């Protein structure tokens, strides 16, 4: 049957068109087993009447012309025609109004009985390829743009979440006694996804509207637009980047003995962090740098080099890259800037470098990056000077160097990174390659990413989806404004904004999208230090009633709830509470709150099967006094986050608390947001397992 669909499309292409008119589009859909009203083609009044009689129902008649894309806007749709006279009149009017539009004829089709209007569509995204769209029709899509997207192909759970994700979702479940056949809708989404996978030249589709019924659906209008066949993604060779992250030897080309120069910074970082492998400073004018013997050029180095870091000016890089390749260097990290980010001239140099590296099969990171930090092998390649770092379990992949290493000065005091990889212009090794490599590292438990673009395309989704089942990924994606939107024929394509697609793709892969830096690193702190909540109930302990109330509101806003202690635990808690404390959750100890009572209260909460997580609101002025007590509790796998108003004025104690493994946030809203994100992530992972 699918062969029939191809045949219709090939005929359209053979006639020099790429736009399938309604009757052709519906023929394609029918042959895939998708239900439509059908659309008979009438070329004369008599043919129209004959079709009407054969349908034995009121009919709709519509203009069929390759030049009329939006038929009703042009006045080319006549509805509810109930007798032969009306059919003849409609036929004559359409001919009269559209005779000079390359008219093919008039379609005659059954009037579909009214149902819930939805839209299903396909657009082509520049980064991820074909995407599927779903939404409620009419004002929901026109005005509210309440639609959801997923990259094609979709899975059944994608179809489910696409449906659940739209704001008007409740309308599908039941509204004024009507409900919709969700199973049939899911099936339709999956069929369209399959169809697009099997036909790489389908570039846009609109099924708009589809009428959805308590049982089944019918496609009322359809258009399909063909384009250049999508290139099959090249089966990418799996990159083994292990030695890029754990090299035994590093050459720094452009290392310098002059403080202030970038070549000095990079080399000093390697030396001061005590990189255990062999270092080769390359500088034609120096005998040694930081007391380490220098070589005039990479070819003069007497032993094999795993990683060469290049810091020479952009124009010189192709020659240096070639020399590195000839000497058997395995990985090249180009930290110099002045390439594609500056324009065409820089782009040309990049391509030259890429051609050379490809020719030798050498993998290249950057250019315009700040190298790699791997605290677990004491390797810091950053362009900026970096102070002592702890060895942690957070991975950070950043497109921009400054946004990673540049923020370390403060961050390193409250969170420990394992690997920080900057990827710059992603000339060769892209974000997906790095993500895959970092995720495989056993020292890493959570991955943050700062991205401005994605080069890996669909592979990014497939790789990330797999990773998030084991290790959470938090992404901050910038560049949200939609520049250079081109004119498109389908409704779906006009709605498929770049940022919507990114959000959809992140959801599809289980990636947590952060709002800003503070959010990303806050989540990373919470996730790297604490287990995931495995139930919705939250137990709140506070010294300030107001902050307790705010926290209770915030957890509710985030889809969590206050936990309810079992009666025997309530009894235990009552014995602990001073007379003036009445609430059981939030428990408000007022200013008499101290470390001992908080500890005892948490220990009661730990026993409750309804407590999934803890929020403790602590006084900034005595934060220090809580550190040891909170550290000593056996939480039995339940997470805790501290909320400290004014924490920025008690930084020394915040650092102590964070070092004890307890994340500190400023507001109850931030805490509730983090716990809810962690809870939902955990729930998703469990459901996908
Ligand atoms: P276009 O989108 O090109 O303007 P449509 O074929 O979608 O034209 O028709 C416009 C509207 O007319 C539809 O949204 C639907 O409400 C109604 N309509 C069209 N065809 C039928 C049909 N066969 N049965 C019931 N209603 C229809
Ligand atoms: Mg339509």
XYZ file of C-alpha atoms and ligand atoms in Angstrom:
717
model
C 0.000 0.000 0.000
C 2.850 2.372 0.817
C 4.062 1.732 -2.746
C 0.888 3.372 -3.959
C 1.760 6.502 -1.950
C 5.152 6.660 -3.620
C 3.517 6.268 -7.008
C 1.236 9.268 -6.432
C 4.180 11.384 -5.340
C 6.323 10.301 -8.261
C 3.542 11.260 -10.678
C 3.352 14.703 -9.110
C 7.118 15.092 -9.407
C 7.003 13.897 -13.030
C 4.524 16.642 -13.837
C 7.013 19.203 -12.564
C 5.319 19.954 -9.257
C 6.409 19.571 -5.644
C 3.106 20.526 -4.042
C 0.495 17.781 -3.746
C -3.029 19.096 -4.017
C -5.656 17.958 -1.560
C -6.959 15.000 -3.571
C -3.416 13.776 -4.188
C -2.383 14.247 -0.567
C -5.448 12.387 0.631
C -4.768 9.570 -1.845
C -1.284 9.246 -0.343
C -2.677 9.171 3.198
C -5.403 6.660 2.317
C -2.849 4.322 0.841
C -1.000 4.415 4.176
C -4.153 3.322 5.969
C -4.940 6.795 7.295
C -8.627 7.746 7.335
C -9.673 10.782 5.318
C -12.897 12.131 3.891
C -11.469 11.265 0.488
C -11.671 13.772 -2.369
C -13.031 12.878 -5.807
C -11.866 14.955 -8.742
C -14.639 16.419 -10.899
C -13.848 18.042 -14.240
C -17.420 18.837 -15.207
C -20.714 19.681 -13.569
C -22.047 16.239 -14.425
C -19.024 14.517 -12.934
C -19.521 16.542 -9.776
C -23.158 15.477 -9.528
C -22.224 11.854 -10.146
C -19.681 11.954 -7.327
C -22.232 13.601 -5.070
C -24.769 10.865 -5.810
C -22.278 8.095 -5.197
C -21.418 9.520 -1.767
C -25.014 9.598 -0.560
C -24.273 12.381 1.887
C -23.995 16.134 2.022
C -20.704 17.104 0.391
C -17.994 19.716 0.507
C -16.523 21.018 -2.747
C -13.144 22.707 -3.036
C -10.976 24.262 -5.677
C -8.131 22.008 -6.880
C -5.289 24.071 -8.265
C -1.545 23.887 -7.755
C -1.627 27.669 -7.327
C -4.221 27.772 -4.552
C -2.649 26.639 -1.326
C -5.018 28.191 1.176
C -8.348 27.291 -0.370
C -10.855 28.825 2.029
C -8.944 32.129 2.300
C -9.365 32.377 -1.461
C -13.062 31.519 -1.276
C -12.581 28.091 -2.798
C -14.368 25.927 -0.197
C -18.137 25.260 -0.336
C -19.600 23.279 2.534
C -22.774 21.338 3.266
C -24.101 20.940 -0.259
C -27.179 18.769 0.030
C -28.664 18.437 -3.462
C -27.652 18.253 -7.107
C -28.599 21.871 -7.771
C -26.358 23.115 -4.995
C -23.536 20.934 -6.328
C -23.936 22.371 -9.863
C -24.028 25.926 -8.513
C -20.905 25.364 -6.393
C -19.086 23.843 -9.356
C -19.915 26.821 -11.587
C -18.846 29.331 -8.933
C -15.500 27.653 -8.360
C -14.841 27.528 -12.127
C -15.845 31.167 -12.422
C -13.578 32.310 -9.599
C -10.530 30.158 -10.302
C -10.479 29.481 -14.072
C -7.251 31.439 -14.484
C -5.303 29.686 -11.710
C -4.219 26.579 -13.558
C -7.356 24.905 -12.264
C -7.239 21.104 -12.303
C -10.858 20.621 -11.307
C -13.054 20.617 -8.240
C -12.925 18.099 -5.422
C -16.138 16.580 -4.160
C -15.983 14.947 -0.771
C -18.113 13.787 2.106
C -18.914 16.321 4.757
C -17.188 15.018 7.838
C -19.335 14.980 10.958
C -18.105 17.566 13.470
C -15.386 16.494 15.886
C -12.570 18.005 17.919
C -10.369 19.862 15.431
C -6.672 19.073 15.555
C -3.668 19.709 13.353
C -0.876 17.276 12.591
C 2.035 18.493 10.519
C 5.597 18.013 9.415
C 8.303 20.634 8.926
C 11.969 20.433 8.196
C 14.314 21.849 10.798
C 17.726 23.044 9.683
C 19.435 21.342 12.637
C 17.433 18.211 13.334
C 15.737 17.426 10.018
C 12.077 16.443 9.901
C 9.921 17.314 12.902
C 6.383 16.294 13.680
C 3.881 18.777 15.057
C 0.626 18.251 16.902
C -1.889 20.767 18.198
C -5.519 21.589 18.635
C -6.955 23.331 15.591
C -8.644 26.678 15.186
C -7.749 29.467 17.614
C -5.546 27.128 19.629
C -3.096 26.885 16.806
C -3.796 30.198 15.048
C -3.724 32.486 18.067
C -2.312 30.556 20.999
C 0.206 28.518 18.987
C -0.450 25.694 21.418
C 1.469 22.984 19.595
C 4.086 20.378 20.418
C 6.976 19.099 18.329
C 9.183 16.031 18.217
C 12.025 15.089 15.957
C 11.137 12.271 13.549
C 11.223 9.297 14.040
C 9.109 9.310 17.171
C 8.441 6.505 19.615
C 5.130 5.666 21.159
C 6.100 7.464 24.344
C 7.015 10.525 22.264
C 3.526 10.430 20.746
C 2.040 10.221 24.225
C 4.086 13.128 25.564
C 3.358 15.262 22.475
C -0.306 14.866 23.239
C 0.056 15.490 26.977
C 2.286 18.482 26.497
C -0.122 20.902 24.861
C -1.945 23.332 27.143
C -5.325 22.373 25.719
C -4.691 18.753 26.612
C -7.734 18.650 28.895
C -9.964 19.138 25.854
C -8.832 15.779 24.523
C -9.656 14.005 27.732
C -13.193 15.153 27.952
C -15.047 18.377 27.495
C -18.799 18.799 27.731
C -19.220 15.076 27.650
C -17.005 14.509 24.607
C -13.729 12.723 24.676
C -11.227 11.923 22.004
C -9.751 8.670 20.761
C -6.202 9.128 22.029
C -5.118 5.689 20.848
C -6.147 6.472 17.266
C -4.421 9.831 17.459
C -1.191 8.240 18.660
C -1.409 5.751 15.851
C -1.828 8.587 13.344
C 1.247 10.393 14.691
C 3.313 7.227 14.441
C 2.093 6.547 10.893
C 3.085 10.031 9.745
C 6.490 9.625 11.394
C 6.998 6.320 9.564
C 5.869 7.782 6.277
C 8.376 10.631 6.535
C 11.174 8.226 7.459
C 10.407 6.121 4.413
C 10.119 9.078 2.054
C 13.090 11.377 2.517
C 11.764 13.902 0.005
C 8.715 14.814 2.097
C 9.636 18.238 3.407
C 6.387 19.671 4.774
C 2.922 18.394 5.573
C -0.257 19.867 6.999
C -3.178 17.693 7.993
C -5.362 20.615 8.940
C -7.871 20.007 10.186
C -8.250 16.461 11.363
C -11.553 15.832 13.155
C -11.038 13.677 16.200
C -13.953 11.622 17.533
C -14.679 9.533 20.618
C -13.875 6.709 18.243
C -11.453 7.305 15.415
C -10.752 10.429 13.388
C -10.924 11.687 9.830
C -8.491 13.873 7.930
C -10.536 16.724 6.453
C -7.816 18.617 4.599
C -4.255 17.699 3.692
C -1.275 19.036 1.843
C 2.128 17.539 1.257
C 5.151 19.421 -0.039
C 8.104 17.596 -1.498
C 11.653 18.877 -1.537
C 15.226 17.790 -1.941
C 15.608 14.304 -0.457
C 17.251 14.537 2.940
C 20.732 13.163 2.972
C 21.099 10.010 5.037
C 23.108 10.961 8.102
C 26.550 9.467 7.568
C 27.068 6.489 9.832
C 29.463 8.289 12.117
C 32.487 6.315 13.153
C 32.420 5.953 16.900
C 35.093 8.218 18.200
C 37.318 6.966 20.933
C 38.215 10.172 22.707
C 39.616 8.551 25.841
C 43.178 9.694 25.221
C 42.044 13.245 24.531
C 40.794 13.310 28.118
C 43.597 11.206 29.588
C 46.698 11.970 27.510
C 50.124 10.768 28.507
C 51.874 13.658 26.799
C 50.921 17.186 25.781
C 52.734 19.652 23.548
C 51.825 23.318 23.807
C 52.609 25.069 20.544
C 52.966 28.741 21.339
C 53.839 28.156 25.006
C 55.391 31.291 26.412
C 57.581 32.281 29.325
C 56.107 35.763 29.448
C 53.403 36.223 32.092
C 50.223 37.695 30.671
C 50.471 35.874 27.354
C 47.900 33.171 26.652
C 50.698 30.715 25.932
C 52.002 31.405 29.421
C 48.586 30.904 31.010
C 47.976 27.560 29.343
C 51.404 26.187 30.121
C 51.360 27.497 33.688
C 47.976 25.834 34.258
C 49.371 22.488 33.150
C 52.411 22.857 35.369
C 50.730 24.306 38.455
C 47.989 21.668 38.492
C 50.768 19.057 38.294
C 49.821 17.289 35.095
C 51.412 13.883 35.611
C 52.258 13.188 31.942
C 55.065 14.630 29.845
C 54.882 18.289 28.805
C 56.569 19.753 25.738
C 56.551 23.527 25.437
C 57.057 24.444 21.770
C 58.617 27.848 21.213
C 61.413 28.650 18.719
C 62.840 31.390 20.957
C 62.879 29.683 24.371
C 65.285 27.157 25.859
C 62.891 26.199 28.592
C 59.567 27.348 29.977
C 58.690 27.008 33.682
C 61.879 25.003 33.949
C 60.792 22.476 31.309
C 62.889 21.963 28.198
C 61.388 23.716 25.179
C 61.529 22.622 21.529
C 61.600 24.920 18.528
C 58.895 22.968 16.704
C 56.741 19.918 17.193
C 58.829 17.888 14.761
C 61.802 18.317 17.084
C 60.056 16.507 19.962
C 61.779 13.130 20.371
C 58.762 11.086 21.576
C 55.149 10.553 20.524
C 52.686 13.253 21.519
C 49.056 12.414 22.381
C 47.667 15.942 22.415
C 48.984 19.126 20.817
C 47.488 22.407 21.996
C 47.829 25.121 19.365
C 47.982 28.766 20.399
C 49.569 30.380 17.340
C 47.691 33.006 15.305
C 44.872 31.772 13.093
C 46.721 32.271 9.815
C 49.557 29.992 10.933
C 47.373 27.160 12.191
C 46.980 25.097 8.970
C 50.747 24.677 8.658
C 51.107 23.838 12.329
C 48.219 21.367 12.126
C 49.895 19.663 9.178
C 53.185 19.423 11.031
C 51.403 17.911 14.053
C 49.672 15.366 11.824
C 52.953 14.392 10.207
C 54.531 13.841 13.634
C 51.823 11.409 14.684
C 50.009 13.666 17.141
C 46.671 11.984 17.940
C 44.517 14.897 19.008
C 44.827 18.578 18.235
C 43.262 21.254 20.411
C 43.156 24.627 18.676
C 42.676 27.276 21.332
C 43.508 30.203 19.040
C 40.618 32.393 17.922
C 40.101 34.317 14.682
C 38.262 31.711 12.597
C 34.680 31.219 11.420
C 33.457 33.383 14.294
C 34.978 36.375 12.472
C 33.655 35.666 8.982
C 34.474 34.212 5.586
C 38.256 34.593 5.742
C 38.438 32.741 9.060
C 36.040 30.107 7.780
C 38.417 29.425 4.904
C 41.309 28.794 7.271
C 39.092 26.443 9.253
C 38.220 24.402 6.213
C 41.862 24.165 5.308
C 42.639 22.815 8.784
C 39.767 20.367 8.595
C 40.913 19.047 5.261
C 44.410 18.418 6.630
C 43.205 16.769 9.846
C 40.780 14.547 7.898
C 43.496 13.529 5.495
C 45.602 12.239 8.392
C 42.671 10.938 10.408
C 43.568 13.191 13.320
C 40.736 14.562 15.457
C 40.610 18.235 16.243
C 38.928 20.134 19.095
C 38.043 23.810 18.589
C 39.186 26.190 17.215
C 38.325 29.148 19.400
C 38.050 27.071 22.548
C 39.695 26.868 25.932
C 40.732 23.230 25.888
C 39.889 20.569 28.405
C 40.086 20.358 32.154
C 40.102 16.885 33.669
C 40.579 17.157 37.397
C 40.889 13.392 37.674
C 44.124 13.490 35.741
C 45.202 16.905 36.997
C 45.006 18.426 33.534
C 44.065 22.069 33.025
C 44.436 23.421 29.484
C 42.483 26.626 30.017
C 43.387 29.950 28.484
C 42.603 31.732 31.745
C 44.596 30.981 34.892
C 42.737 28.522 37.091
C 43.182 28.051 40.860
C 43.199 24.699 42.658
C 40.243 22.474 41.787
C 38.573 19.607 43.614
C 38.018 16.313 41.824
C 34.269 16.134 41.313
C 31.524 14.329 39.462
C 30.137 17.174 37.341
C 30.911 17.249 33.624
C 30.596 20.518 31.759
C 30.563 20.810 27.982
C 30.674 24.396 26.841
C 30.629 25.906 23.406
C 32.246 29.055 24.774
C 35.483 28.917 26.721
C 34.782 31.838 29.001
C 31.433 30.372 29.987
C 33.217 27.396 31.480
C 36.707 28.021 32.746
C 36.046 31.726 33.236
C 33.422 31.029 35.856
C 35.483 28.544 37.802
C 37.075 30.966 40.186
C 33.982 31.141 42.348
C 32.153 27.992 41.353
C 35.012 25.714 42.338
C 34.363 26.640 45.983
C 30.848 25.216 45.991
C 30.902 22.526 43.312
C 33.488 20.062 42.078
C 33.901 19.396 38.397
C 35.390 16.279 36.898
C 35.688 17.265 33.267
C 35.214 20.632 31.636
C 35.405 20.465 27.856
C 35.153 23.574 25.728
C 34.292 22.951 22.107
C 34.428 26.364 20.450
C 33.607 26.354 16.745
C 33.161 22.549 16.614
C 35.062 22.273 13.360
C 35.589 18.535 13.805
C 34.681 17.138 17.211
C 31.191 18.381 17.980
C 29.005 18.646 21.061
C 27.535 15.184 20.524
C 30.946 13.496 20.302
C 32.082 15.227 23.475
C 28.832 14.549 25.284
C 29.139 10.873 24.466
C 32.730 10.745 25.646
C 32.123 12.660 28.886
C 29.098 10.517 29.686
C 31.206 7.375 29.421
C 33.663 8.656 32.011
C 33.042 6.847 35.255
C 33.992 9.880 37.335
C 31.070 11.856 35.923
C 27.526 11.619 37.315
C 25.827 14.694 35.863
C 26.536 16.735 32.738
C 25.942 20.438 32.151
C 26.099 21.866 28.654
C 26.210 25.394 27.369
C 25.198 25.376 23.701
C 24.625 27.976 21.048
C 23.986 25.464 18.278
C 23.968 21.728 17.649
C 25.976 20.203 14.837
C 25.271 16.566 15.575
C 21.688 16.770 14.249
C 19.493 13.775 14.991
C 22.451 11.876 16.453
C 22.471 14.396 19.307
C 18.955 13.265 20.232
C 19.717 9.566 20.021
C 22.918 9.875 22.025
C 21.448 12.185 24.670
C 18.348 10.047 25.059
C 20.475 7.065 25.919
C 22.699 8.994 28.308
C 19.882 10.609 30.287
C 18.667 7.191 31.351
C 21.862 6.941 33.375
C 23.206 10.427 33.884
C 21.159 13.614 33.881
C 22.033 16.308 31.348
C 21.244 19.960 32.071
C 21.481 22.261 29.060
C 21.599 26.006 28.809
C 20.855 26.908 25.196
C 21.219 30.481 24.043
C 20.449 32.155 20.741
C 16.721 31.919 21.178
C 15.720 34.713 18.890
C 14.591 33.463 15.545
C 16.744 35.117 12.958
C 16.349 34.696 9.245
C 13.072 32.843 9.127
C 12.303 31.975 5.556
C 8.936 32.055 3.855
C 7.212 28.693 4.085
C 4.133 27.215 2.488
C 2.807 25.089 5.307
C 1.310 26.200 8.535
C 3.446 23.711 10.405
C 6.677 25.181 9.080
C 5.605 28.673 10.078
C 5.110 27.457 13.647
C 8.327 25.449 13.842
C 10.506 28.169 15.376
C 14.081 27.239 16.089
C 13.784 27.578 19.844
C 10.567 25.543 20.049
C 12.321 22.746 18.223
C 15.248 22.849 20.636
C 12.894 22.669 23.602
C 11.074 19.749 21.992
C 14.285 17.914 21.229
C 15.515 18.399 24.791
C 12.267 16.943 26.120
C 12.464 14.098 23.649
C 15.934 13.188 24.895
C 15.160 13.641 28.576
C 17.428 16.687 28.820
C 16.685 19.257 31.501
C 16.643 22.738 29.987
C 17.996 25.412 32.314
C 16.741 28.988 32.226
C 20.062 30.641 32.976
C 23.507 29.997 34.419
C 22.379 30.239 37.990
C 19.683 27.663 37.251
C 22.038 25.284 35.454
C 24.706 25.310 38.152
C 22.100 25.224 40.921
C 20.635 22.057 39.416
C 24.111 20.630 38.949
C 24.905 21.251 42.601
C 21.701 19.582 43.726
C 21.984 16.620 41.379
C 25.683 16.020 41.950
C 25.387 16.098 45.730
C 22.007 14.577 46.444
C 19.981 11.517 45.435
C 16.715 11.909 43.477
C 13.390 12.174 45.279
C 11.378 9.054 44.509
C 8.025 10.401 45.664
C 6.183 13.712 45.628
C 5.875 14.322 49.347
C 8.133 17.070 50.712
C 8.872 17.655 54.397
C 9.613 21.284 55.263
C 11.412 22.427 58.403
C 11.740 26.149 58.981
C 12.527 28.848 61.492
C 10.355 31.417 59.701
C 6.645 30.767 59.214
C 6.528 32.895 56.091
C 9.311 31.003 54.379
C 7.550 27.771 55.288
C 4.343 28.989 53.658
C 6.235 30.187 50.604
C 7.971 26.820 50.354
C 4.635 25.001 50.640
C 3.208 27.147 47.827
C 6.275 26.625 45.713
C 6.267 22.860 45.952
C 2.579 22.812 45.046
C 3.199 25.115 42.078
C 5.841 22.660 40.932
C 3.540 19.658 41.059
C 4.797 18.297 44.404
C 2.932 18.238 47.720
C 3.446 18.364 51.478
C 4.039 14.927 52.893
C 1.832 13.531 55.656
C 3.588 11.728 58.493
C 2.203 8.425 59.728
C 0.370 8.691 63.129
C 3.177 7.124 65.167
C 5.688 9.536 63.624
C 3.371 12.448 64.347
C 3.375 11.326 67.986
C 7.160 11.243 68.013
C 7.300 14.670 66.439
C 4.769 16.098 68.942
C 6.975 15.074 71.824
C 9.791 17.009 70.235
C 7.884 20.197 69.526
C 7.754 23.101 71.977
C 4.167 24.037 73.037
C 3.965 27.023 70.730
C 4.635 24.944 67.598
C 1.524 23.398 66.133
C 2.089 22.590 62.434
C 3.406 19.173 61.451
C 4.496 20.202 57.950
C 5.886 22.757 57.538
C 7.307 22.437 61.046
C 8.019 25.975 62.169
C 10.451 26.171 65.085
C 10.629 29.974 64.998
C 13.901 31.462 66.157
C 14.389 28.709 68.712
C 15.348 26.391 65.846
C 18.752 24.821 66.322
C 20.864 22.070 64.849
C 19.856 19.458 67.379
C 16.123 19.816 66.889
C 16.436 19.983 63.093
C 18.452 16.792 63.116
C 15.899 14.986 65.286
C 13.056 16.208 63.088
C 14.734 15.046 59.914
C 15.341 11.665 61.501
C 11.623 11.341 62.055
C 10.925 12.353 58.439
C 13.413 9.816 57.149
C 11.236 7.076 58.677
C 8.081 8.210 56.867
C 7.078 6.447 53.693
C 5.418 9.655 52.525
C 8.541 11.820 52.704
C 10.468 11.912 49.424
C 12.632 14.937 50.150
C 13.469 17.636 52.711
C 13.595 21.389 52.591
C 15.282 23.005 55.595
C 15.051 26.743 55.955
C 18.048 27.881 58.000
C 19.164 31.156 59.568
C 22.082 32.660 57.657
C 23.589 34.097 60.854
C 24.062 30.683 62.476
C 24.416 28.560 59.360
C 27.779 27.317 60.539
C 26.186 25.634 63.565
C 24.123 23.341 61.332
C 26.892 21.919 59.172
C 28.060 19.031 61.348
C 24.565 18.033 62.450
C 23.178 17.886 58.910
C 26.218 16.028 57.705
C 25.853 13.337 60.358
C 22.290 12.279 59.460
C 21.520 9.022 57.686
C 19.026 10.248 55.084
C 18.398 6.755 53.705
C 18.536 7.932 50.118
C 16.282 10.974 50.509
C 17.535 14.327 49.251
C 17.800 17.504 51.281
C 18.283 21.068 50.104
C 18.851 24.014 52.416
C 17.195 27.351 51.854
C 19.084 30.286 53.337
C 17.759 33.782 52.777
C 20.675 36.150 52.377
C 23.123 33.333 51.807
C 25.344 35.635 49.763
C 26.292 37.390 53.006
C 27.304 34.154 54.722
C 29.483 32.722 51.999
C 32.087 31.103 54.206
C 29.402 29.027 55.894
C 27.642 28.313 52.610
C 30.919 26.906 51.308
C 31.194 24.703 54.407
C 27.627 23.456 53.939
C 28.137 22.790 50.242
C 31.375 20.962 50.998
C 29.426 18.818 53.445
C 27.294 17.802 50.455
C 24.228 19.891 51.209
C 23.231 22.313 48.456
C 22.247 25.789 49.584
C 19.749 27.925 47.646
C 18.491 31.431 48.360
C 14.746 31.054 47.927
C 12.125 28.379 48.613
C 11.060 28.680 44.966
C 14.511 27.681 43.748
C 14.582 24.720 46.107
C 11.118 23.538 45.084
C 11.969 23.936 41.395
C 15.113 21.841 41.771
C 13.423 19.078 43.775
C 10.533 18.909 41.309
C 12.866 18.732 38.314
C 14.823 15.963 40.012
C 11.646 14.109 40.892
C 10.267 14.287 37.345
C 13.583 13.272 35.845
C 13.768 10.244 38.090
C 10.192 9.306 37.276
C 10.848 9.544 33.546
C 13.967 7.415 33.762
C 12.098 4.752 35.693
C 9.241 4.740 33.184
C 11.631 4.395 30.236
C 13.557 1.544 31.777
P -7.893 25.390 3.505
O -7.177 24.964 4.734
O -7.103 25.189 2.278
O -8.382 26.781 3.609
P -9.848 23.310 4.140
O -10.007 22.160 3.234
O -9.146 23.070 5.409
O -9.205 24.502 3.321
O -11.299 23.859 4.468
C -11.545 24.911 5.344
C -12.467 24.483 6.465
O -13.665 23.955 5.934
C -11.933 23.348 7.278
O -11.133 23.860 8.330
C -13.158 22.667 7.811
O -13.647 23.342 8.949
C -14.139 22.853 6.684
N -14.158 21.656 5.831
C -13.436 21.453 4.724
N -13.681 20.248 4.199
C -14.626 19.658 4.979
C -15.295 18.399 4.966
N -15.078 17.493 4.026
N -16.165 18.146 5.953
C -16.398 19.046 6.936
N -15.803 20.245 6.993
C -14.909 20.566 6.043
Mg -7.035 23.334 5.886
